[in-house]
Structure formats: C-alpha cells, structure tokens
Amino acid sequence: MLVRLPSSAESFASRSRRLKPPRKCNEALFFPAQSLKLTSTKELEGRMPMWRWLICGVLGLGLGVGSALAVSGGLFSDAKLVSGRWSTDPTVGAAAANPWLRATIARVGLLALTKEETVYFNRDVDDDGAKLVEGCTYALSGEAIPTRWWSITIYGADQMLPVNTDAASSIDATRALIAPATTWTGTLSPTRPTTPGPWLSSKGGGTYSLTIRLYNPQSVEKSALQALKLPSVKKVSCTQTPASGGVN
C-alpha cells in the first residue's frame, strides 16, 4: 500500500496548526509574525498592563537622571591622585577615561589634551582646607617643577574665567620663575597687590578653583605625580569669612 507523504506546503500548514498563539502582549512584541497586528499606540496601551508602562517609565527616567548626575560629577567619583592640596584624575587625557568624564570635558571645554602632553591638577581650597573665596587674599609660593612648562589659571564655579578687567586670570613659569631663581612667590587676591611678583585676580570669582597645567612632564607615573611639590596657597587675610570643608 502506498502512503502519500505530505508536500512541503502541507507540512508547513500542519506544523503551523500546532503553534500556539502568544499568551501575553510582550510575546506579541517580540514575535510579531505570530501575533495580531497592532495598528496604533492607543491599541498597544490597551493591551499592555499599566504597571509595565510604569516600570519602563521609571527605568528610563532613572537612566536619564543617572547619566546627567554622572556628567555633572554628582554620581560617580573616580579615584583621585593627590599631591598636597592639589588633585587630579589619572584617567584624564587617557584612553581609559569613562564616557561621563569625556562628556564633562566636552561640555566645559577643559582638560582636553592627552595625558602625555599635559597633566592637570585642581584645587578649590587653601593650605588649611578652607574654600577659596573672592574676599580673601592668599600668598602663592612654589619651586621648579620637572616639566617643560606650567601655568596656573583661576576658574569660577561655572568653570569660566572670572569676569573682570584685570587681565590677570593666569600666571606661568615664564613670569613666575625667572632664572637663576629656583623658587617664586606671588599673590592671589581681588585687588592688585603693592608687592612685586605674579598676581592672580580673584575679582568676580566668588567661590573659585585653581587649575595648574603641567606641559610635557618628565613622568606621568602615579608615584612621580604624587611626589611633585606643587605651589602652596596660604591665606593671608579676608574681608569675608571663607567656607570650610572644601573638596580635594
């Protein structure tokens, strides 16, 4: 007796009849060929339980807020390398820099050179740990640093130069360290000092920070950077009470 084998079309139809339709709406989303067509967002909302929409919304909001906090420095705090009251992030300018650090650099326009070209140290406190504020006068002092060149720049809380007409927002090795001297002194204040030496104007700076750039340092190894003797910032006098507990 001959047995008639089903054709490929009949086999497919037979197998298709054994397939069960999706039981849940999420199955329909992942297997659209086996589900009813959803023609509108309103229809989809009607099929998706409200609690699932709420979970998706909360997760999306959390991801967005978390990324924003990370970019602004409010969520993730990378390990810092400290030299005195100066600190740096060892991943700045390196290939290992995380996406949030890269976003911050792109947003504020600072710290953009590679680690081999420039190392950046920052501080927002004096030698005693009090916040740097416009109403105080500070004595700056330093010595030769093993780098091709260096500069110190003042930045306000908005990461911009203080708005004033003093033309004194930065000092550098050329003006501060004049051969054959191996040490230097200067002033950080809102008014021009009467004493000689380099001057950084804090006028219009409010609560501010300092950034020192070390161009082509002899070594970018962690131990070498920590051993650097970076400039001192000692408070001399104040016309207003500075805040304490600055962040390194």
Coordinates of C-alpha atoms in Angstrom, one line a residue:
M1 CA 0.0 0.0 0.0
L2 CA 1.3 3.4 -0.9
V3 CA 1.5 6.1 1.7
R4 CA 1.2 9.6 0.4
L5 CA 3.7 11.9 2.0
P6 CA 2.6 15.4 2.7
S7 CA 4.1 18.1 0.5
S8 CA 6.3 20.8 2.0
A9 CA 3.3 23.2 1.9
E10 CA 1.1 20.7 3.7
S11 CA 3.9 20.0 6.3
F12 CA 4.2 23.7 7.0
A13 CA 0.5 24.1 7.4
S14 CA 0.4 21.1 9.7
R15 CA 3.1 22.5 11.8
S16 CA 1.6 25.9 11.8
R17 CA -1.7 24.5 13.3
R18 CA 0.3 23.1 16.2
L19 CA 1.8 26.5 17.0
K20 CA 0.1 28.2 19.9
P21 CA -0.7 31.9 19.7
P22 CA 1.2 34.2 22.1
R23 CA -0.4 34.3 25.5
K24 CA 1.0 37.7 26.5
C25 CA 1.3 41.1 24.9
N26 CA 5.1 41.1 25.4
E27 CA 5.2 37.9 23.3
A28 CA 3.4 39.7 20.6
L29 CA 6.1 42.5 20.7
F30 CA 8.9 40.0 20.3
F31 CA 7.2 37.7 17.8
P32 CA 5.1 40.0 15.6
A33 CA 4.7 37.3 12.9
Q34 CA 2.8 35.2 15.3
S35 CA 0.6 37.9 16.8
L36 CA -2.2 40.2 15.9
K37 CA -1.2 43.4 14.2
L38 CA -1.3 46.5 16.5
T39 CA -2.3 49.4 14.4
S40 CA -2.0 52.2 16.9
T41 CA -0.2 53.3 20.1
K42 CA -3.6 53.5 21.8
E43 CA -4.3 49.9 20.9
L44 CA -0.9 48.9 22.3
E45 CA -1.6 50.8 25.5
G46 CA -4.8 48.9 25.8
R47 CA -3.1 45.5 25.6
M48 CA -0.1 46.4 27.8
P49 CA -0.9 46.4 31.6
M50 CA -0.4 49.8 33.2
W51 CA 2.2 48.6 35.7
R52 CA 4.5 47.5 32.9
W53 CA 4.4 51.0 31.4
L54 CA 5.2 52.5 34.8
I55 CA 8.2 50.2 35.2
C56 CA 9.5 51.2 31.8
G57 CA 9.0 54.9 32.6
V58 CA 10.8 54.7 35.9
L59 CA 13.7 52.8 34.4
G60 CA 14.0 55.3 31.6
L61 CA 13.8 58.3 34.0
G62 CA 16.4 56.7 36.3
L63 CA 18.8 56.1 33.4
G64 CA 18.5 59.7 32.2
V65 CA 18.9 61.3 35.6
G66 CA 21.8 59.0 36.5
S67 CA 23.7 59.9 33.3
A68 CA 23.1 63.6 34.0
L69 CA 24.4 63.3 37.5
A70 CA 27.4 61.4 36.3
V71 CA 28.2 64.1 33.8
S72 CA 27.9 66.8 36.4
G73 CA 30.1 64.8 38.8
G74 CA 27.2 64.1 41.2
L75 CA 27.0 60.4 40.9
F76 CA 30.3 58.8 40.1
S77 CA 33.6 59.9 41.7
D78 CA 36.7 58.4 40.1
A79 CA 39.7 57.7 42.3
K80 CA 41.8 60.8 42.6
L81 CA 45.6 61.2 42.7
V82 CA 46.6 63.8 45.3
S83 CA 49.7 65.9 45.7
G84 CA 49.3 68.2 48.7
R85 CA 46.0 70.1 48.3
W86 CA 46.1 69.5 44.5
S87 CA 44.4 66.6 43.0
T88 CA 44.0 65.1 39.5
D89 CA 42.1 62.2 37.9
P90 CA 44.7 59.9 36.4
T91 CA 42.3 58.9 33.6
V92 CA 42.0 62.5 32.2
G93 CA 43.6 62.5 28.7
A94 CA 44.0 58.7 28.8
A95 CA 42.2 56.1 26.6
A96 CA 40.7 54.7 29.8
A97 CA 38.6 57.8 30.5
N98 CA 35.0 56.8 31.1
P99 CA 32.1 58.2 29.0
W100 CA 31.0 60.6 31.8
L101 CA 34.4 62.1 32.2
R102 CA 34.7 62.5 28.4
A103 CA 31.3 64.2 28.4
T104 CA 32.3 66.6 31.1
I105 CA 35.4 67.5 29.2
A106 CA 33.4 68.1 26.1
R107 CA 30.8 70.2 28.0
V108 CA 33.2 72.5 29.8
G109 CA 35.9 72.7 27.3
L110 CA 38.7 72.0 29.8
L111 CA 41.3 69.2 30.2
A112 CA 41.2 68.4 26.6
L113 CA 44.9 67.5 25.9
T114 CA 46.3 64.0 26.1
K115 CA 47.9 62.8 29.3
E116 CA 51.4 62.7 27.7
E117 CA 51.1 66.3 26.6
T118 CA 49.6 67.8 29.7
V119 CA 48.7 66.8 33.3
Y120 CA 46.0 68.8 35.1
F121 CA 45.8 69.3 38.8
N122 CA 43.0 71.2 40.5
R123 CA 42.2 72.6 43.9
D124 CA 39.4 74.7 45.5
V125 CA 40.8 75.1 49.0
D126 CA 43.8 76.8 50.6
D127 CA 46.5 75.0 52.5
D128 CA 44.3 74.8 55.6
G129 CA 41.4 73.2 53.7
A130 CA 39.1 76.3 53.6
K131 CA 37.3 77.1 50.4
L132 CA 39.0 79.6 48.1
V133 CA 36.8 82.7 48.0
E134 CA 36.9 86.1 46.3
G135 CA 37.0 88.1 49.6
C136 CA 40.4 86.6 50.7
T137 CA 44.0 87.3 49.9
Y138 CA 46.4 84.4 49.5
A139 CA 50.1 84.1 49.3
L140 CA 51.3 81.8 46.5
S141 CA 54.7 80.2 46.5
G142 CA 56.4 77.4 44.6
E143 CA 59.6 76.0 43.1
A144 CA 60.8 74.5 39.9
I145 CA 58.6 71.6 38.6
P146 CA 60.0 68.8 36.5
T147 CA 58.0 69.8 33.4
R148 CA 58.7 71.7 30.2
W149 CA 56.3 74.5 31.2
W150 CA 53.4 75.1 33.6
S151 CA 50.6 77.6 34.1
I152 CA 48.0 78.3 36.9
T153 CA 44.6 79.6 35.9
I154 CA 41.6 80.7 38.1
Y155 CA 38.1 79.5 37.3
G156 CA 34.8 80.5 38.8
A157 CA 32.1 78.0 40.0
D158 CA 30.8 77.9 36.4
Q159 CA 34.2 76.8 35.1
M160 CA 34.6 80.1 33.3
L161 CA 37.2 82.8 33.9
P162 CA 36.1 85.4 36.4
V163 CA 34.6 88.4 34.7
N164 CA 36.8 91.5 35.3
T165 CA 39.1 93.8 33.5
D166 CA 42.3 93.0 35.4
A167 CA 43.8 90.7 32.7
A168 CA 45.3 88.6 35.5
S169 CA 43.5 85.2 35.3
S170 CA 46.6 83.2 34.8
I171 CA 50.3 83.0 35.7
D172 CA 53.0 80.8 34.2
A173 CA 56.6 79.6 34.7
T174 CA 57.9 82.3 32.4
R175 CA 56.7 85.1 34.6
A176 CA 56.9 83.4 38.0
L177 CA 60.3 81.6 37.8
I178 CA 63.0 83.9 36.5
A179 CA 66.4 82.4 36.2
P180 CA 68.6 81.8 38.2
A181 CA 65.9 81.7 40.8
T182 CA 64.6 78.2 41.8
T183 CA 61.6 79.4 43.9
W184 CA 58.9 82.0 43.4
T185 CA 56.2 83.9 45.3
G186 CA 53.0 85.6 44.1
T187 CA 49.6 86.9 45.2
L188 CA 46.0 85.7 44.7
S189 CA 43.6 88.4 45.6
P190 CA 40.6 90.6 44.3
T191 CA 42.7 93.7 44.2
R192 CA 46.2 94.4 42.7
P193 CA 48.9 93.9 45.4
T194 CA 51.6 96.5 46.1
T195 CA 54.2 93.8 46.4
P196 CA 56.2 92.7 43.3
G197 CA 55.6 89.2 41.8
P198 CA 53.0 87.5 39.7
W199 CA 49.4 88.2 40.5
L200 CA 46.2 86.2 40.0
S201 CA 43.0 88.3 40.2
S202 CA 40.0 86.6 42.0
K203 CA 37.8 89.6 41.4
G204 CA 34.4 88.4 40.3
G205 CA 35.4 84.8 41.0
G206 CA 33.1 84.2 44.0
T207 CA 33.9 80.7 45.3
Y208 CA 36.5 79.5 42.7
S209 CA 39.1 76.9 41.9
L210 CA 42.7 76.8 40.5
T211 CA 44.0 74.6 37.8
I212 CA 47.7 74.0 37.2
R213 CA 48.7 72.6 33.8
L214 CA 52.0 70.7 33.6
Y215 CA 53.1 70.6 29.9
N216 CA 55.2 67.6 28.9
P217 CA 56.0 66.4 32.4
Q218 CA 59.1 64.3 32.8
S219 CA 57.0 61.4 34.1
V220 CA 53.2 60.7 34.2
E221 CA 53.6 57.7 36.5
K222 CA 51.5 57.8 39.6
S223 CA 54.4 57.8 42.1
A224 CA 56.1 60.6 40.2
L225 CA 53.0 62.8 40.1
Q226 CA 52.3 62.3 43.8
A227 CA 55.8 63.3 44.6
L228 CA 55.5 66.7 42.8
K229 CA 55.9 69.8 45.0
L230 CA 53.1 71.9 43.6
P231 CA 52.5 75.6 44.6
S232 CA 51.3 76.5 48.1
V233 CA 48.2 78.7 48.6
K234 CA 48.3 80.3 52.1
K235 CA 45.5 82.6 53.4
V236 CA 46.8 86.0 54.4
S237 CA 43.6 88.0 55.2
C238 CA 39.9 88.1 54.4
T239 CA 37.2 90.7 54.1
Q240 CA 34.6 87.9 54.4
T241 CA 34.5 84.6 56.3
P242 CA 35.6 81.7 54.0
A243 CA 33.7 78.5 53.9
S244 CA 35.4 75.4 55.3
G245 CA 35.5 71.8 54.3
G246 CA 36.5 72.2 50.6
V247 CA 36.7 69.1 48.4
N248 CA 40.1 68.0 47.1

